[in-house]
Protein backbone atom coordinates (compact mmCIF):
# COMPACT_ATOMS: atom_id res chain seq x y z
CA MET A 1 -6.54 -4.15 8.08
CA SER A 2 -4.76 -6.83 10.96
CA ASN A 3 -2.28 -9.31 10.07
CA PRO A 4 -3.96 -12.65 11.46
CA GLU A 5 -2.39 -16.25 10.44
CA ILE A 6 -3.88 -17.43 6.97
CA GLN A 7 -6.29 -20.66 7.63
CA LEU A 8 -7.12 -21.26 4.08
CA ILE A 9 -5.08 -20.70 1.01
CA VAL A 10 -6.97 -21.22 -2.35
CA GLY A 11 -5.36 -21.64 -5.86
CA LEU A 12 -7.24 -20.27 -8.31
CA GLY A 13 -7.80 -21.95 -11.84
CA ASN A 14 -10.03 -23.82 -14.02
CA PRO A 15 -10.58 -27.82 -13.52
CA GLY A 16 -9.92 -30.27 -15.87
CA ALA A 17 -6.91 -31.30 -18.11
CA GLU A 18 -7.51 -28.78 -20.86
CA TYR A 19 -7.04 -25.77 -18.14
CA ALA A 20 -4.31 -27.67 -16.27
CA ALA A 21 -1.16 -25.88 -18.83
CA THR A 22 -3.11 -22.68 -19.30
CA ARG A 23 -1.92 -19.27 -17.43
CA HIS A 24 -5.08 -18.98 -15.63
CA ASN A 25 -4.15 -22.07 -13.34
CA ALA A 26 -1.61 -20.13 -12.27
CA GLY A 27 -2.35 -20.08 -9.00
CA VAL A 28 -3.21 -23.84 -8.89
CA TRP A 29 0.21 -24.70 -9.76
CA LEU A 30 1.65 -22.66 -6.76
CA LEU A 31 -0.94 -24.36 -4.44
CA GLU A 32 0.12 -27.94 -5.84
CA LYS A 33 3.33 -27.26 -5.28
CA PHE A 34 2.70 -26.02 -1.70
CA ALA A 35 0.86 -29.53 -1.17
CA GLN A 36 3.70 -31.70 -2.62
CA GLN A 37 5.99 -29.69 -0.13
CA HIS A 38 4.09 -30.38 2.63
CA GLY A 39 3.98 -34.75 1.56
CA THR A 40 0.17 -34.61 0.45
CA ALA A 41 -2.09 -33.75 -2.42
CA LEU A 42 -5.46 -32.58 -3.38
CA ARG A 43 -8.14 -34.85 -3.19
CA THR A 44 -12.23 -34.28 -4.41
CA GLU A 45 -14.19 -32.82 -0.88
CA ALA A 46 -17.64 -32.67 -2.44
CA LYS A 47 -18.62 -30.10 0.29
CA PHE A 48 -16.41 -27.60 -1.11
CA PHE A 49 -16.86 -27.84 -4.64
CA SER A 50 -13.10 -28.69 -4.65
CA LEU A 51 -10.04 -30.57 -4.54
CA TYR A 52 -8.88 -30.06 -0.92
CA ALA A 53 -5.84 -31.40 1.65
CA LYS A 54 -4.67 -30.22 4.81
CA ALA A 55 -1.39 -29.50 4.55
CA GLY A 56 0.75 -27.73 7.87
CA GLY A 57 -1.76 -26.45 9.14
CA TYR A 58 -3.38 -25.25 6.65
CA HIS A 59 -6.61 -25.70 4.33
CA LEU A 60 -5.94 -26.25 1.00
CA LEU A 61 -8.92 -25.35 -1.94
CA PHE A 62 -8.60 -26.07 -5.80
CA PRO A 63 -12.63 -25.21 -6.44
CA GLN A 64 -13.61 -27.10 -9.21
CA THR A 65 -16.72 -24.53 -9.95
CA TYR A 66 -14.96 -23.13 -12.73
CA MET A 67 -12.99 -19.96 -12.10
CA ASN A 68 -15.90 -17.50 -12.93
CA ALA A 69 -17.70 -19.71 -9.66
CA SER A 70 -15.19 -19.84 -7.22
CA GLY A 71 -17.06 -17.92 -4.69
CA ARG A 72 -19.16 -20.58 -3.95
CA ALA A 73 -16.30 -23.09 -2.97
CA VAL A 74 -14.28 -20.42 -0.94
CA ALA A 75 -17.64 -19.65 1.01
CA ALA A 76 -18.39 -23.05 1.90
CA ALA A 77 -15.13 -23.89 2.98
CA CYS A 78 -15.05 -20.48 5.17
CA GLN A 79 -18.56 -21.12 6.41
CA PHE A 80 -17.61 -24.91 7.55
CA TYR A 81 -14.29 -24.12 9.32
CA LYS A 82 -15.64 -20.48 10.52
CA ILE A 83 -12.60 -18.43 8.48
CA PRO A 84 -12.77 -15.15 8.44
CA PRO A 85 -11.90 -13.32 4.88
CA GLU A 86 -8.73 -11.68 6.47
CA ALA A 87 -7.34 -15.63 7.18
CA VAL A 88 -7.75 -16.63 3.56
CA LEU A 89 -5.21 -16.36 0.93
CA VAL A 90 -6.27 -16.46 -2.86
CA ILE A 91 -3.13 -17.42 -5.50
CA HIS A 92 -4.16 -16.05 -8.67
CA ASP A 93 -3.00 -15.13 -12.13
CA GLU A 94 -2.66 -11.15 -12.67
CA LEU A 95 -2.36 -10.02 -15.72
CA ASP A 96 -0.63 -6.41 -14.78
CA LEU A 97 2.16 -8.05 -13.74
CA ALA A 98 5.16 -9.25 -16.14
CA PRO A 99 5.74 -12.96 -16.09
CA GLY A 100 8.06 -13.52 -13.22
CA VAL A 101 6.86 -11.32 -10.65
CA ALA A 102 5.04 -12.03 -7.65
CA ARG A 103 3.06 -9.63 -4.93
CA PHE A 104 1.06 -9.94 -2.23
CA LYS A 105 -2.19 -7.44 -1.29
CA GLN A 106 -5.00 -7.52 0.83
CA GLY A 107 -8.24 -5.89 -0.39
CA GLY A 108 -8.53 -3.82 -2.86
CA GLY A 109 -11.13 -4.96 -6.29
CA HIS A 110 -10.90 -6.98 -8.63
CA GLY A 111 -9.47 -5.80 -11.83
CA GLY A 112 -11.65 -7.69 -13.77
CA HIS A 113 -10.26 -10.86 -12.46
CA ASN A 114 -13.84 -12.88 -12.59
CA GLY A 115 -12.47 -15.69 -9.75
CA LEU A 116 -11.72 -12.68 -7.86
CA LYS A 117 -14.69 -11.03 -8.33
CA ASP A 118 -17.05 -14.17 -7.10
CA ILE A 119 -14.92 -14.68 -4.01
CA GLN A 120 -15.61 -11.01 -3.05
CA ALA A 121 -19.36 -11.31 -3.91
CA ALA A 122 -19.87 -14.58 -1.84
CA LEU A 123 -17.77 -13.66 1.29
CA ASP A 124 -19.22 -9.58 1.33
CA SER A 125 -15.90 -8.67 1.87
CA ALA A 126 -12.54 -8.09 -0.26
CA ALA A 127 -10.61 -8.55 3.14
CA PHE A 128 -8.85 -11.48 2.10
CA TRP A 129 -5.65 -11.79 0.55
CA ARG A 130 -4.23 -12.20 -2.50
CA LEU A 131 -0.67 -13.69 -3.71
CA ARG A 132 -0.64 -12.43 -6.99
CA LEU A 133 1.31 -14.49 -10.21
CA GLY A 134 2.07 -12.66 -13.39
CA ILE A 135 1.25 -13.55 -16.32
CA GLY A 136 1.45 -10.67 -18.19
CA HIS A 137 -1.16 -8.68 -20.51
CA PRO A 138 -1.74 -9.46 -24.24
CA GLY A 139 -1.80 -5.89 -25.42
CA ASP A 140 -5.16 -5.77 -26.33
CA ARG A 141 -8.93 -6.38 -24.32
CA LYS A 142 -10.32 -8.22 -26.67
CA LEU A 143 -6.95 -10.79 -26.58
CA VAL A 144 -7.27 -11.50 -22.64
CA VAL A 145 -9.68 -14.05 -22.49
CA GLN A 146 -7.75 -16.16 -25.08
CA TRP A 147 -4.70 -15.12 -23.38
CA VAL A 148 -5.82 -16.30 -20.13
CA LEU A 149 -6.86 -19.63 -21.23
CA LYS A 150 -3.63 -20.77 -23.21
CA PRO A 151 -0.57 -22.02 -22.19
CA PRO A 152 2.26 -19.45 -21.82
CA ARG A 153 5.24 -19.29 -23.97
CA GLN A 154 8.13 -21.39 -22.98
CA GLU A 155 10.22 -18.41 -21.35
CA GLU A 156 7.20 -16.92 -19.73
CA GLN A 157 6.70 -20.58 -18.08
CA THR A 158 10.17 -20.49 -16.81
CA LEU A 159 10.05 -16.97 -15.38
CA ILE A 160 6.34 -18.08 -13.91
CA ASP A 161 8.27 -20.98 -12.18
CA ILE A 162 10.76 -18.92 -10.79
CA ALA A 163 8.39 -16.35 -9.23
CA ILE A 164 6.23 -18.96 -7.91
CA GLY A 165 9.33 -20.44 -6.17
CA GLN A 166 10.49 -17.39 -4.76
CA ALA A 167 6.21 -17.13 -3.32
CA LEU A 168 7.15 -20.53 -2.09
CA ASP A 169 10.11 -19.23 -0.07
CA VAL A 170 8.42 -16.90 1.79
CA LEU A 171 4.99 -18.23 2.28
CA PRO A 172 5.83 -19.62 5.51
CA GLN A 173 6.28 -16.25 6.88
CA ALA A 174 3.19 -14.69 5.05
CA LEU A 175 0.99 -17.43 6.53
CA LYS A 176 1.69 -17.09 10.13
CA GLY A 177 0.91 -13.49 9.50
CA GLN A 178 4.02 -12.18 8.77
CA MET A 179 3.08 -10.37 5.78
CA ASN A 180 5.09 -7.29 5.87
CA GLN A 181 8.24 -9.28 6.07
CA ALA A 182 7.10 -11.77 3.34
CA MET A 183 5.83 -8.27 1.28
CA GLN A 184 9.61 -6.77 1.15
CA GLN A 185 11.31 -9.95 0.80
CA LEU A 186 9.05 -11.02 -2.25
CA HIS A 187 8.86 -7.80 -3.54
CA ARG A 188 12.52 -7.06 -3.23
CA GLN A 189 13.31 -10.56 -5.61
CA ASN A 190 11.25 -9.67 -8.41
């Protein structure tokens, strides 16, 4: 798969104050920090069913459709701006990585993540890039829903914040299509 420059950065999470501090919103935490670094904030954009901003030449999107329907928002932005899936970076929480770990990946399955599953269906492609932020696993499949919809413990939050900082450090390279260099640097750090 090719490494075009990223045009659309999507932070996955659920809208509303009751979800803002939950593990499932880790992708939004990074997206909001990126927007702040560029002196902007996300604002309602009805045509994308999202909070949206333009920063550093990139389109930023936080779908307001709830996690399970994230694809509707991503597809709307991709269609409007004519962005191919390979130029999309989706930032999301990852159960299979420990807190403090961040990893880039292109393509692949959704691993049971309903946001990714819906985006794949809406784009009819899995070729988009992912930035996976580790939130750890509760140890039992039956506890996953409760786990992702609760805030991390303080020590976990500290590790997640460190991983977000490390990811933000290499993000400029990744967004320019230099994914191999960004991956090597990030994956070496955590």
